[in-house]
Amino acid sequence: MLSKLPVLKESAGLRYFTFFYLYIMQGIPSGFALTAVANYLAAKGLSSSSIGTFVAIVGIPWIIQFFWGPIIDRYQFSVIGHRKHWVVLTQALAFLASLSLLLVHDPVKQLTLMSVVFFIHSNFASVQDASVDAIAISIVPDAERGRVNAFMRGGYLLGVAVGSAGLSTVMHYYGFFYAAAAQSALLLVMTALTFCIRLDNTDGFIPSFNFRSSVRPGADQLDNPKLKWLFTQLYRGIMEKRNLRTFGVIALVYTCNSIFIRSFSFHLIHNLHWADNAMSVLQGGWGIIATLLVTLGGGVIADRIGPGRLQIWVMAGVCLFLILFNSFGLMWVHKPLSITGLMLWNFADPMFSVAAMPILMALCRKKVEGSQFTAYMAMVNFCDVMGSYISGWAMTYTTAPIIGMVCGCLIFILIAFKIFKKEQSMIANYAV
């Protein structure tokens, strides 16, 4: 029965569905920890620096994620499919780590224990994410990358909505224990679903790490290069001047986005005394359908006009929003304005990701594309963690509107830089 299921390599519809739900699975714990729990801690009176430290601890495994890419590429074969054994194994371990959250009865008093458990969970989740990204970049055709990235980002957003709005509501009415139990149950169901997905016609359903017997004779040395070679090629791919410049712009935008939303959220809860559950619902719940539609539409646009052009448009929109919205910072006391800002901001990150991810995929070298893309994702995650930490530190010295205004100005400088470099390139090509 299972052998008759469609395979991922041959079905575009199955690819969209698979990467969509795999990213839902990644988004649920992220929304729970980084939005629901972080807002809960802010409502309980913890300082911005303490919350920033908690977010940083949860995010540390995602920063060192690039170490896993070459290892996953080195040992990528098993009976159940290319890299799939890594996905299934780490999903199972992430589920067990999620169950450990049931040991936490009071998140404030047991902040250290909760941080450690979330840290352990993030380690397994980061390997899962690296494996999924490696599968995506190896099987998704170039013409589908914008749409597939849209489904991936859309799935992540839906997962964040479930983790932030859904689990925050469970935590608000029933307590942290039941929220952690609900998360664990969802992860278990999705792990079982992953086990049933086939990547190729030759894949089985019994895990095996006997890599040499699972590939054709003589191919293991070709398809499984040495770790030293993988790390060398990974270093060269990342350090190439053009790649550094392209990723540098993307990284700074992600950092600015993280700094703003963390500062804005803390300001609303700590300074304007918004309820943490209401805040989590707004951030992850309302407008999710509209956000999904816009994100999926952005994927189609990226495939048609090119992700580079879409990136400029999105950066310009984010820049304009940050400068205008933060200039009205004194009026954030009026809830309709603040709610509108939150709703509009829900479109910023996913639209930028839809444009940025295909660009990063295009930078990746053959044979190490999975490792290089994973390294880029690790650095993007570092930007998010660093943004959270910078936000917590900056809020002790200045206000959220000023922080947001500075972020908007930085993105304006980046736009000017990209336009300048593009004009230089056009002049050079014309001269040639």
Short mmCIF file of C-alpha atoms in Angstrom, two decimals:
data_model
loop_
_atom_site.label_atom_id
_atom_site.label_comp_id
_atom_site.label_asym_id
_atom_site.label_seq_id
_atom_site.Cartn_x
_atom_site.Cartn_y
_atom_site.Cartn_z
CA MET A 1 0.00 0.00 0.00
CA LEU A 2 2.73 2.47 1.01
CA SER A 3 4.83 1.55 -2.03
CA LYS A 4 2.06 2.90 -4.28
CA LEU A 5 2.24 6.40 -2.80
CA PRO A 6 3.44 9.19 -5.17
CA VAL A 7 7.06 10.23 -4.86
CA LEU A 8 8.41 13.71 -4.16
CA LYS A 9 10.70 13.90 -7.20
CA GLU A 10 7.90 13.27 -9.66
CA SER A 11 4.97 15.25 -8.21
CA ALA A 12 5.00 19.06 -8.00
CA GLY A 13 1.81 18.99 -5.91
CA LEU A 14 3.38 16.61 -3.42
CA ARG A 15 6.46 18.85 -3.23
CA TYR A 16 4.35 21.88 -2.38
CA PHE A 17 2.37 19.94 0.24
CA THR A 18 5.41 18.26 1.80
CA PHE A 19 7.52 21.38 2.24
CA PHE A 20 4.44 23.27 3.41
CA TYR A 21 3.68 20.90 6.29
CA LEU A 22 7.35 20.32 7.16
CA TYR A 23 7.68 24.05 7.72
CA ILE A 24 4.43 24.11 9.70
CA MET A 25 6.16 21.60 11.95
CA GLN A 26 9.16 23.91 12.32
CA GLY A 27 7.01 26.98 12.92
CA ILE A 28 4.95 25.58 15.80
CA PRO A 29 7.80 25.38 18.38
CA SER A 30 9.21 28.66 17.09
CA GLY A 31 5.92 30.48 17.58
CA PHE A 32 5.44 28.88 20.98
CA ALA A 33 8.90 29.74 22.35
CA LEU A 34 9.73 33.02 20.66
CA THR A 35 6.28 34.62 20.68
CA ALA A 36 3.89 32.98 23.15
CA VAL A 37 6.41 32.25 25.90
CA ALA A 38 8.44 35.44 25.31
CA ASN A 39 5.25 37.56 25.55
CA TYR A 40 4.19 35.61 28.64
CA LEU A 41 7.51 36.37 30.32
CA ALA A 42 7.21 40.06 29.42
CA ALA A 43 3.72 40.16 30.95
CA LYS A 44 5.10 38.61 34.13
CA GLY A 45 7.51 41.51 34.53
CA LEU A 46 10.79 40.06 33.30
CA SER A 47 13.23 42.62 31.91
CA SER A 48 13.85 43.07 28.20
CA SER A 49 17.44 41.83 28.64
CA SER A 50 16.25 38.63 30.37
CA ILE A 51 13.77 37.92 27.60
CA GLY A 52 16.41 38.71 24.98
CA THR A 53 18.75 36.23 26.67
CA PHE A 54 16.04 33.54 26.68
CA VAL A 55 15.41 34.08 22.96
CA ALA A 56 19.17 33.97 22.29
CA ILE A 57 19.54 30.65 24.16
CA VAL A 58 16.69 29.12 22.18
CA GLY A 59 18.27 30.38 18.96
CA ILE A 60 21.90 29.35 19.55
CA PRO A 61 21.53 25.90 17.89
CA TRP A 62 20.19 27.59 14.76
CA ILE A 63 23.35 29.72 14.62
CA ILE A 64 25.69 26.71 14.56
CA GLN A 65 23.43 24.94 12.07
CA PHE A 66 26.02 25.27 9.31
CA PHE A 67 28.13 22.54 10.98
CA TRP A 68 25.40 20.01 10.19
CA GLY A 69 25.18 20.70 6.45
CA PRO A 70 28.43 18.98 5.42
CA ILE A 71 27.74 16.04 7.75
CA ILE A 72 24.26 15.59 6.29
CA ASP A 73 25.72 15.79 2.76
CA ARG A 74 28.49 13.34 3.69
CA TYR A 75 26.05 10.75 5.04
CA GLN A 76 23.03 11.43 2.92
CA PHE A 77 22.02 7.93 1.79
CA SER A 78 19.76 5.36 3.44
CA VAL A 79 17.11 2.86 2.44
CA ILE A 80 14.31 5.37 3.12
CA GLY A 81 15.77 8.05 0.84
CA HIS A 82 18.31 10.84 0.41
CA ARG A 83 18.64 12.61 3.77
CA LYS A 84 15.19 11.45 4.86
CA HIS A 85 16.66 9.39 7.72
CA TRP A 86 18.04 12.62 9.18
CA VAL A 87 14.59 14.24 9.01
CA VAL A 88 12.73 11.35 10.61
CA LEU A 89 15.34 10.77 13.32
CA THR A 90 15.58 14.42 14.38
CA GLN A 91 11.81 14.85 14.29
CA ALA A 92 11.47 11.94 16.71
CA LEU A 93 14.14 13.38 19.01
CA ALA A 94 12.54 16.84 18.83
CA PHE A 95 9.25 15.25 19.90
CA LEU A 96 10.95 13.69 22.94
CA ALA A 97 12.54 17.03 23.80
CA SER A 98 9.12 18.69 23.54
CA LEU A 99 7.75 16.13 26.01
CA SER A 100 10.46 17.25 28.45
CA LEU A 101 8.74 20.64 28.64
CA LEU A 102 6.09 18.89 30.74
CA LEU A 103 8.62 19.06 33.58
CA VAL A 104 8.20 22.85 33.63
CA HIS A 105 5.36 23.88 35.95
CA ASP A 106 6.18 27.60 36.35
CA PRO A 107 8.01 29.18 33.37
CA VAL A 108 9.10 32.21 35.43
CA LYS A 109 10.48 30.32 38.43
CA GLN A 110 11.90 27.56 36.23
CA LEU A 111 13.24 29.85 33.52
CA THR A 112 16.64 28.14 33.50
CA LEU A 113 15.16 24.65 33.11
CA MET A 114 12.76 25.82 30.42
CA SER A 115 15.59 27.54 28.54
CA VAL A 116 17.70 24.36 28.64
CA VAL A 117 14.84 22.19 27.35
CA PHE A 118 14.05 24.60 24.53
CA PHE A 119 17.79 24.70 23.75
CA ILE A 120 17.90 20.89 23.45
CA HIS A 121 14.80 20.89 21.28
CA SER A 122 16.32 23.56 19.04
CA ASN A 123 19.38 21.38 18.45
CA PHE A 124 17.29 18.57 16.98
CA ALA A 125 14.98 20.98 15.14
CA SER A 126 17.96 22.73 13.54
CA VAL A 127 19.29 19.45 12.12
CA GLN A 128 15.79 18.67 10.84
CA ASP A 129 15.64 22.09 9.18
CA ALA A 130 19.07 21.63 7.60
CA SER A 131 18.01 18.23 6.23
CA VAL A 132 14.76 19.58 4.79
CA ASP A 133 16.56 22.51 3.15
CA ALA A 134 19.12 20.14 1.64
CA ILE A 135 16.34 17.98 0.21
CA ALA A 136 14.57 21.05 -1.18
CA ILE A 137 17.57 22.50 -2.96
CA SER A 138 18.48 19.11 -4.48
CA ILE A 139 15.06 18.15 -5.91
CA VAL A 140 13.21 21.43 -6.62
CA PRO A 141 13.59 22.63 -10.25
CA ASP A 142 14.87 26.19 -10.74
CA ALA A 143 11.54 27.27 -12.26
CA GLU A 144 9.68 26.25 -9.07
CA ARG A 145 11.99 27.73 -6.45
CA GLY A 146 10.00 30.91 -5.89
CA ARG A 147 6.74 29.01 -5.40
CA VAL A 148 8.28 26.26 -3.27
CA ASN A 149 9.93 28.87 -1.04
CA ALA A 150 6.57 30.59 -0.77
CA PHE A 151 4.97 27.34 0.39
CA MET A 152 7.84 26.79 2.83
CA ARG A 153 7.54 30.27 4.25
CA GLY A 154 3.76 30.06 4.24
CA GLY A 155 3.90 26.80 6.16
CA TYR A 156 6.28 28.32 8.66
CA LEU A 157 3.94 31.27 9.15
CA LEU A 158 0.99 28.97 9.72
CA GLY A 159 3.06 26.98 12.20
CA VAL A 160 4.05 30.17 14.00
CA ALA A 161 0.37 31.13 14.13
CA VAL A 162 -0.50 27.80 15.72
CA GLY A 163 2.42 28.05 18.14
CA SER A 164 1.91 31.68 19.10
CA ALA A 165 -1.83 32.32 18.89
CA GLY A 166 -3.06 28.75 19.41
CA LEU A 167 -0.70 27.58 22.14
CA SER A 168 -0.74 31.00 23.82
CA THR A 169 -4.51 30.65 24.16
CA VAL A 170 -4.11 27.14 25.59
CA MET A 171 -1.47 28.43 28.01
CA HIS A 172 -3.66 31.37 29.01
CA TYR A 173 -6.71 29.25 29.88
CA TYR A 174 -5.21 25.89 30.91
CA GLY A 175 -1.55 26.51 31.77
CA PHE A 176 1.90 25.87 30.35
CA PHE A 177 1.68 22.09 30.88
CA TYR A 178 -1.23 21.63 28.47
CA ALA A 179 0.30 23.98 25.91
CA ALA A 180 3.49 21.89 25.91
CA ALA A 181 1.42 18.69 25.67
CA ALA A 182 -0.52 20.05 22.69
CA GLN A 183 2.73 20.98 20.92
CA SER A 184 4.13 17.49 21.52
CA ALA A 185 1.01 15.83 20.13
CA LEU A 186 1.17 17.92 16.94
CA LEU A 187 4.87 17.08 16.45
CA LEU A 188 4.16 13.36 16.87
CA VAL A 189 1.42 13.36 14.22
CA MET A 190 3.62 15.20 11.72
CA THR A 191 6.57 12.88 12.37
CA ALA A 192 4.36 9.92 11.45
CA LEU A 193 3.33 11.73 8.26
CA THR A 194 6.97 12.34 7.30
CA PHE A 195 7.68 8.62 7.59
CA CYS A 196 5.08 7.94 4.87
CA ILE A 197 6.50 10.42 2.33
CA ARG A 198 8.64 8.80 -0.39
CA LEU A 199 11.36 10.82 -2.11
CA ASP A 200 12.02 8.32 -4.93
CA ASN A 201 10.56 5.13 -6.38
CA THR A 202 13.38 3.03 -4.94
CA ASP A 203 12.92 4.24 -1.36
CA GLY A 204 11.74 1.86 1.32
CA PHE A 205 10.34 2.47 4.77
CA ILE A 206 12.91 0.79 7.02
CA PRO A 207 15.64 3.20 8.26
CA SER A 208 19.22 2.20 7.54
CA PHE A 209 22.57 3.91 7.90
CA ASN A 210 24.33 1.34 5.72
CA PHE A 211 25.21 4.00 3.20
CA ARG A 212 27.49 1.98 0.96
CA SER A 213 24.91 -0.70 0.32
CA SER A 214 22.20 1.84 -0.44
CA VAL A 215 23.94 3.42 -3.44
CA ARG A 216 25.09 2.06 -6.74
CA PRO A 217 28.61 0.50 -6.82
CA GLY A 218 31.35 3.03 -7.27
CA ALA A 219 29.06 6.00 -6.63
CA ASP A 220 29.72 6.40 -2.93
CA GLN A 221 33.00 8.20 -3.43
CA LEU A 222 31.41 10.49 -6.01
CA ASP A 223 28.20 11.28 -4.13
CA ASN A 224 29.66 11.21 -0.62
CA PRO A 225 32.82 13.33 -0.80
CA LYS A 226 35.14 13.72 2.16
CA LEU A 227 34.23 16.15 4.90
CA LYS A 228 37.43 18.15 4.35
CA TRP A 229 36.51 18.71 0.70
CA LEU A 230 32.95 19.67 1.66
CA PHE A 231 34.09 22.24 4.23
CA THR A 232 36.67 23.64 1.81
CA GLN A 233 34.12 24.10 -0.96
CA LEU A 234 31.63 25.51 1.53
CA TYR A 235 34.15 28.11 2.68
CA ARG A 236 35.00 29.11 -0.90
CA GLY A 237 31.35 29.38 -1.86
CA ILE A 238 30.48 31.62 1.09
CA MET A 239 33.61 33.79 0.92
CA GLU A 240 33.29 34.59 -2.79
CA LYS A 241 33.12 38.39 -3.05
CA ARG A 242 29.83 38.55 -4.95
CA ASN A 243 28.20 36.07 -2.58
CA LEU A 244 29.39 37.97 0.48
CA ARG A 245 27.98 41.22 -0.86
CA THR A 246 24.64 39.67 -1.79
CA PHE A 247 24.20 37.86 1.50
CA GLY A 248 25.41 40.86 3.51
CA VAL A 249 22.45 42.93 2.30
CA ILE A 250 19.99 40.11 3.08
CA ALA A 251 21.50 39.55 6.53
CA LEU A 252 21.27 43.21 7.51
CA VAL A 253 17.60 43.39 6.48
CA TYR A 254 16.78 40.32 8.56
CA THR A 255 18.63 41.82 11.54
CA CYS A 256 16.75 45.11 11.25
CA ASN A 257 13.44 43.26 11.01
CA SER A 258 14.20 41.28 14.16
CA ILE A 259 15.33 44.35 16.10
CA PHE A 260 12.17 46.27 15.25
CA ILE A 261 9.55 43.61 15.98
CA ARG A 262 11.17 42.57 19.29
CA SER A 263 11.37 46.20 20.43
CA PHE A 264 7.82 46.94 19.29
CA SER A 265 6.38 43.84 21.00
CA PHE A 266 8.15 44.55 24.28
CA HIS A 267 7.03 48.19 24.17
CA LEU A 268 3.37 47.24 23.73
CA ILE A 269 3.40 44.69 26.57
CA HIS A 270 5.77 46.32 29.04
CA ASN A 271 5.12 50.03 28.46
CA LEU A 272 1.55 50.11 27.14
CA HIS A 273 0.41 47.12 29.22
CA TRP A 274 -1.10 45.00 26.47
CA ALA A 275 -2.16 41.48 27.51
CA ASP A 276 0.44 38.92 26.41
CA ASN A 277 -2.18 36.48 25.07
CA ALA A 278 -3.86 39.21 23.01
CA MET A 279 -0.46 40.22 21.67
CA SER A 280 0.40 36.64 20.67
CA VAL A 281 -2.94 36.21 18.92
CA LEU A 282 -2.40 39.42 16.96
CA GLN A 283 1.13 38.44 15.98
CA GLY A 284 0.32 34.90 14.95
CA GLY A 285 -3.41 34.63 14.45
CA TRP A 286 -5.37 37.43 12.83
CA GLY A 287 -4.68 37.95 9.19
CA ILE A 288 -2.86 34.63 8.72
CA ILE A 289 -5.01 33.71 5.70
CA ALA A 290 -4.30 37.05 4.03
CA THR A 291 -0.60 36.68 4.84
CA LEU A 292 -0.52 33.18 3.36
CA LEU A 293 -2.20 34.37 0.17
CA VAL A 294 0.20 37.30 -0.17
CA THR A 295 3.18 35.02 0.48
CA LEU A 296 2.09 32.43 -2.09
CA GLY A 297 1.39 35.23 -4.56
CA GLY A 298 4.88 36.57 -3.89
CA GLY A 299 6.31 33.18 -4.85
CA VAL A 300 4.58 33.34 -8.23
CA ILE A 301 5.82 36.92 -8.75
CA ALA A 302 9.39 35.90 -7.82
CA ASP A 303 9.35 33.17 -10.47
CA ARG A 304 7.98 35.56 -13.11
CA ILE A 305 9.90 38.81 -12.61
CA GLY A 306 12.92 37.45 -10.78
CA PRO A 307 13.65 37.40 -7.05
CA GLY A 308 16.21 40.21 -7.30
CA ARG A 309 13.67 42.75 -8.52
CA LEU A 310 11.12 41.58 -5.95
CA GLN A 311 13.73 41.96 -3.24
CA ILE A 312 14.21 45.65 -4.04
CA TRP A 313 10.46 46.26 -4.00
CA VAL A 314 10.01 44.53 -0.64
CA MET A 315 12.98 46.37 0.89
CA ALA A 316 11.52 49.68 -0.27
CA GLY A 317 8.16 48.79 1.28
CA VAL A 318 9.74 47.75 4.60
CA CYS A 319 11.86 50.91 4.66
CA LEU A 320 8.85 53.15 4.03
CA PHE A 321 6.80 51.36 6.68
CA LEU A 322 9.50 51.58 9.36
CA ILE A 323 10.17 55.28 8.82
CA LEU A 324 6.51 56.31 8.65
CA PHE A 325 5.15 54.04 11.37
CA ASN A 326 7.90 54.83 13.88
CA SER A 327 7.53 58.56 13.26
CA PHE A 328 4.09 58.17 14.85
CA GLY A 329 5.52 56.37 17.88
CA LEU A 330 3.85 58.72 20.36
CA MET A 331 0.49 57.66 18.93
CA TRP A 332 1.02 53.93 19.56
CA VAL A 333 -1.11 54.36 22.67
CA HIS A 334 -4.06 54.28 20.26
CA LYS A 335 -4.70 50.59 19.74
CA PRO A 336 -6.13 50.81 16.20
CA LEU A 337 -2.85 52.31 14.98
CA SER A 338 -0.69 49.72 16.76
CA ILE A 339 -2.88 46.84 15.61
CA THR A 340 -2.69 48.09 12.02
CA GLY A 341 1.09 48.24 12.32
CA LEU A 342 1.26 44.66 13.59
CA MET A 343 -1.02 43.43 10.83
CA LEU A 344 0.98 45.17 8.11
CA TRP A 345 4.25 43.91 9.56
CA ASN A 346 2.99 40.33 9.18
CA PHE A 347 3.57 40.74 5.43
CA ALA A 348 7.15 42.08 5.68
CA ASP A 349 9.18 39.05 6.74
CA PRO A 350 7.48 36.41 4.56
CA MET A 351 7.58 38.58 1.44
CA PHE A 352 11.26 39.33 1.95
CA SER A 353 11.98 35.63 2.52
CA VAL A 354 10.17 34.67 -0.70
CA ALA A 355 12.52 37.02 -2.58
CA ALA A 356 15.70 36.25 -0.62
CA MET A 357 15.62 32.44 -0.50
CA PRO A 358 15.77 31.83 -4.30
CA ILE A 359 18.64 34.34 -4.46
CA LEU A 360 20.56 32.39 -1.83
CA MET A 361 19.81 29.10 -3.59
CA ALA A 362 21.27 30.53 -6.79
CA LEU A 363 24.52 31.37 -4.97
CA CYS A 364 25.10 27.77 -3.88
CA ARG A 365 27.79 25.64 -5.51
CA LYS A 366 27.07 22.28 -7.05
CA LYS A 367 27.79 19.24 -4.85
CA VAL A 368 27.72 21.43 -1.71
CA GLU A 369 24.46 23.26 -2.40
CA GLY A 370 22.75 21.67 0.60
CA SER A 371 25.60 22.58 2.93
CA GLN A 372 25.93 26.12 1.59
CA PHE A 373 22.21 26.85 1.75
CA THR A 374 22.11 25.46 5.30
CA ALA A 375 25.01 27.74 6.20
CA TYR A 376 23.09 30.73 4.84
CA MET A 377 20.03 29.71 6.86
CA ALA A 378 22.20 29.41 9.97
CA MET A 379 23.47 32.94 9.45
CA VAL A 380 19.93 34.21 8.85
CA ASN A 381 18.93 32.58 12.15
CA PHE A 382 21.92 34.27 13.75
CA CYS A 383 20.58 37.59 12.46
CA ASP A 384 17.26 36.91 14.17
CA VAL A 385 18.93 35.94 17.45
CA MET A 386 21.33 38.88 17.29
CA GLY A 387 18.43 41.20 16.52
CA SER A 388 16.60 39.95 19.62
CA TYR A 389 19.69 40.48 21.77
CA ILE A 390 20.39 43.95 20.32
CA SER A 391 16.76 44.88 20.85
CA GLY A 392 16.86 43.84 24.52
CA TRP A 393 20.05 45.83 25.04
CA ALA A 394 18.89 48.90 23.09
CA MET A 395 15.58 49.12 24.96
CA THR A 396 17.50 49.86 28.16
CA TYR A 397 18.92 53.04 26.57
CA THR A 398 16.29 54.33 24.15
CA THR A 399 12.72 53.83 22.96
CA ALA A 400 11.16 51.44 20.45
CA PRO A 401 10.18 54.20 17.94
CA ILE A 402 13.77 55.46 17.75
CA ILE A 403 15.06 51.90 17.31
CA GLY A 404 12.57 51.29 14.50
CA MET A 405 13.46 54.58 12.81
CA VAL A 406 17.15 53.67 12.82
CA CYS A 407 16.31 50.29 11.28
CA GLY A 408 14.35 52.01 8.51
CA CYS A 409 17.26 54.33 7.75
CA LEU A 410 19.69 51.40 7.57
CA ILE A 411 17.47 49.62 5.04
CA PHE A 412 17.29 52.85 2.99
CA ILE A 413 21.11 52.86 2.86
CA LEU A 414 21.09 49.22 1.73
CA ILE A 415 18.64 50.02 -1.09
CA ALA A 416 20.89 52.87 -2.26
CA PHE A 417 23.88 50.52 -2.13
CA LYS A 418 22.13 47.85 -4.25
CA ILE A 419 21.02 50.40 -6.84
CA PHE A 420 24.54 51.86 -7.01
CA LYS A 421 26.14 48.42 -7.46
CA LYS A 422 23.59 47.52 -10.13
CA GLU A 423 24.35 50.71 -12.08
CA GLN A 424 28.09 50.04 -11.79
CA SER A 425 27.57 46.53 -13.15
CA MET A 426 25.50 47.84 -16.09
CA ILE A 427 28.17 50.43 -16.91
CA ALA A 428 30.90 47.76 -16.79
CA ASN A 429 28.91 45.45 -19.07
CA TYR A 430 28.26 48.32 -21.50
CA ALA A 431 31.97 49.19 -21.58
CA VAL A 432 32.84 45.60 -22.40
#
